[in-house]
Amino acid sequence: MTLKQCKKEEKMDKEFQKKFKFEGSINVLTQMMVNPAATEKRGGAKNLPLRRGEILDVIQFTNQEQILCRNSQRRYGYVPRAVMLPL
């Protein structure tokens, strides 16, 4: 990984922490897959865009309805638990 990529990822992580009021280090708890039968959704203000079969990193289990996740493009957002499957 180049220095430029490291700085870009660092900046994205700081923006995430500010936007979601997340304190502490960002640790991946597990990985989950978006249900292949789920409908694809566009992302919103704090929601992550969903693609069928996509594997997401789980950052935090926030409540009974949502999970805070990161996708392969290092974008962060909430995902409904109903569309997530364990790997």
PDB file of C-alpha atoms in Angstrom:
ATOM      1  CA  MET A   1       0.000   0.000   0.000  1.00  0.00           C
ATOM      2  CA  THR A   2       1.402   3.371  -0.948  1.00  0.00           C
ATOM      3  CA  LEU A   3       1.628   6.372   1.337  1.00  0.00           C
ATOM      4  CA  LYS A   4      -1.072   8.136  -0.697  1.00  0.00           C
ATOM      5  CA  GLN A   5      -3.483   5.206  -0.230  1.00  0.00           C
ATOM      6  CA  CYS A   6      -2.762   5.074   3.507  1.00  0.00           C
ATOM      7  CA  LYS A   7      -3.492   8.772   3.916  1.00  0.00           C
ATOM      8  CA  LYS A   8      -6.715   8.445   1.900  1.00  0.00           C
ATOM      9  CA  GLU A   9      -7.915   5.535   4.053  1.00  0.00           C
ATOM     10  CA  GLU A  10      -6.981   7.426   7.212  1.00  0.00           C
ATOM     11  CA  LYS A  11      -9.000  10.428   6.029  1.00  0.00           C
ATOM     12  CA  MET A  12     -12.020   8.233   5.194  1.00  0.00           C
ATOM     13  CA  ASP A  13     -11.844   6.606   8.632  1.00  0.00           C
ATOM     14  CA  LYS A  14     -11.766  10.014  10.347  1.00  0.00           C
ATOM     15  CA  GLU A  15     -14.770  11.189   8.314  1.00  0.00           C
ATOM     16  CA  PHE A  16     -16.610   8.009   9.306  1.00  0.00           C
ATOM     17  CA  GLN A  17     -15.875   8.558  12.997  1.00  0.00           C
ATOM     18  CA  LYS A  18     -17.116  12.134  12.795  1.00  0.00           C
ATOM     19  CA  LYS A  19     -20.278  11.330  10.789  1.00  0.00           C
ATOM     20  CA  PHE A  20     -21.368   8.378  12.932  1.00  0.00           C
ATOM     21  CA  LYS A  21     -20.001   9.724  16.251  1.00  0.00           C
ATOM     22  CA  PHE A  22     -17.919   6.554  16.545  1.00  0.00           C
ATOM     23  CA  GLU A  23     -15.224   6.611  19.201  1.00  0.00           C
ATOM     24  CA  GLY A  24     -12.228   4.324  19.472  1.00  0.00           C
ATOM     25  CA  SER A  25     -10.513   2.238  16.856  1.00  0.00           C
ATOM     26  CA  ILE A  26     -12.410   0.704  13.957  1.00  0.00           C
ATOM     27  CA  ASN A  27     -12.406  -3.067  14.367  1.00  0.00           C
ATOM     28  CA  VAL A  28     -14.114  -5.551  12.073  1.00  0.00           C
ATOM     29  CA  LEU A  29     -16.238  -7.866  14.218  1.00  0.00           C
ATOM     30  CA  THR A  30     -17.209 -10.283  11.456  1.00  0.00           C
ATOM     31  CA  GLN A  31     -18.215 -10.426   7.813  1.00  0.00           C
ATOM     32  CA  MET A  32     -21.749 -10.930   6.554  1.00  0.00           C
ATOM     33  CA  MET A  33     -23.313 -11.237   3.115  1.00  0.00           C
ATOM     34  CA  VAL A  34     -26.242  -9.283   1.692  1.00  0.00           C
ATOM     35  CA  ASN A  35     -29.028 -11.745   0.891  1.00  0.00           C
ATOM     36  CA  PRO A  36     -28.916 -12.588  -2.857  1.00  0.00           C
ATOM     37  CA  ALA A  37     -32.743 -12.488  -2.898  1.00  0.00           C
ATOM     38  CA  ALA A  38     -32.893  -8.982  -1.385  1.00  0.00           C
ATOM     39  CA  THR A  39     -33.727  -5.991  -3.526  1.00  0.00           C
ATOM     40  CA  GLU A  40     -30.839  -3.687  -4.299  1.00  0.00           C
ATOM     41  CA  LYS A  41     -31.108  -0.292  -2.635  1.00  0.00           C
ATOM     42  CA  ARG A  42     -29.405   3.016  -3.175  1.00  0.00           C
ATOM     43  CA  GLY A  43     -27.638   4.488  -0.210  1.00  0.00           C
ATOM     44  CA  GLY A  44     -29.065   7.421   1.685  1.00  0.00           C
ATOM     45  CA  ALA A  45     -27.714   9.880   4.219  1.00  0.00           C
ATOM     46  CA  LYS A  46     -26.283   7.249   6.566  1.00  0.00           C
ATOM     47  CA  ASN A  47     -27.377   4.084   4.759  1.00  0.00           C
ATOM     48  CA  LEU A  48     -25.006   1.964   2.738  1.00  0.00           C
ATOM     49  CA  PRO A  49     -25.992   1.112  -0.854  1.00  0.00           C
ATOM     50  CA  LEU A  50     -26.833  -2.595  -1.105  1.00  0.00           C
ATOM     51  CA  ARG A  51     -25.851  -5.016  -3.838  1.00  0.00           C
ATOM     52  CA  ARG A  52     -27.037  -8.608  -3.817  1.00  0.00           C
ATOM     53  CA  GLY A  53     -24.438 -11.091  -2.622  1.00  0.00           C
ATOM     54  CA  GLU A  54     -22.020  -8.379  -1.504  1.00  0.00           C
ATOM     55  CA  ILE A  55     -19.817  -9.227   1.488  1.00  0.00           C
ATOM     56  CA  LEU A  56     -19.659  -6.489   4.120  1.00  0.00           C
ATOM     57  CA  ASP A  57     -17.426  -5.964   7.159  1.00  0.00           C
ATOM     58  CA  VAL A  58     -19.493  -5.568  10.334  1.00  0.00           C
ATOM     59  CA  ILE A  59     -18.186  -2.697  12.461  1.00  0.00           C
ATOM     60  CA  GLN A  60     -20.929  -2.536  15.100  1.00  0.00           C
ATOM     61  CA  PHE A  61     -24.234  -4.239  15.918  1.00  0.00           C
ATOM     62  CA  THR A  62     -26.145  -1.014  16.640  1.00  0.00           C
ATOM     63  CA  ASN A  63     -29.673  -2.248  17.418  1.00  0.00           C
ATOM     64  CA  GLN A  64     -32.257  -4.899  16.504  1.00  0.00           C
ATOM     65  CA  GLU A  65     -32.946  -3.344  13.087  1.00  0.00           C
ATOM     66  CA  GLN A  66     -29.574  -2.115  11.821  1.00  0.00           C
ATOM     67  CA  ILE A  67     -25.889  -3.000  11.600  1.00  0.00           C
ATOM     68  CA  LEU A  68     -23.061  -0.544  10.954  1.00  0.00           C
ATOM     69  CA  CYS A  69     -21.014  -1.940   8.050  1.00  0.00           C
ATOM     70  CA  ARG A  70     -18.197  -1.154   5.609  1.00  0.00           C
ATOM     71  CA  ASN A  71     -18.168  -2.275   1.982  1.00  0.00           C
ATOM     72  CA  SER A  72     -15.244  -3.128  -0.289  1.00  0.00           C
ATOM     73  CA  GLN A  73     -14.887   0.527  -1.372  1.00  0.00           C
ATOM     74  CA  ARG A  74     -14.362   1.479   2.318  1.00  0.00           C
ATOM     75  CA  ARG A  75     -17.709   3.278   2.489  1.00  0.00           C
ATOM     76  CA  TYR A  76     -19.557   3.091   5.785  1.00  0.00           C
ATOM     77  CA  GLY A  77     -23.261   3.034   6.584  1.00  0.00           C
ATOM     78  CA  TYR A  78     -26.194   1.310   8.202  1.00  0.00           C
ATOM     79  CA  VAL A  79     -27.653  -1.882   6.733  1.00  0.00           C
ATOM     80  CA  PRO A  80     -30.957  -3.511   7.773  1.00  0.00           C
ATOM     81  CA  ARG A  81     -30.415  -6.777   9.667  1.00  0.00           C
ATOM     82  CA  ALA A  82     -33.254  -8.379   7.709  1.00  0.00           C
ATOM     83  CA  VAL A  83     -31.158  -8.500   4.507  1.00  0.00           C
ATOM     84  CA  MET A  84     -27.956  -9.837   6.094  1.00  0.00           C
ATOM     85  CA  LEU A  85     -26.838 -13.479   6.144  1.00  0.00           C
ATOM     86  CA  PRO A  86     -23.967 -14.927   8.208  1.00  0.00           C
ATOM     87  CA  LEU A  87     -21.046 -16.432   6.275  1.00  0.00           C
TER      88      LEU A  87
END
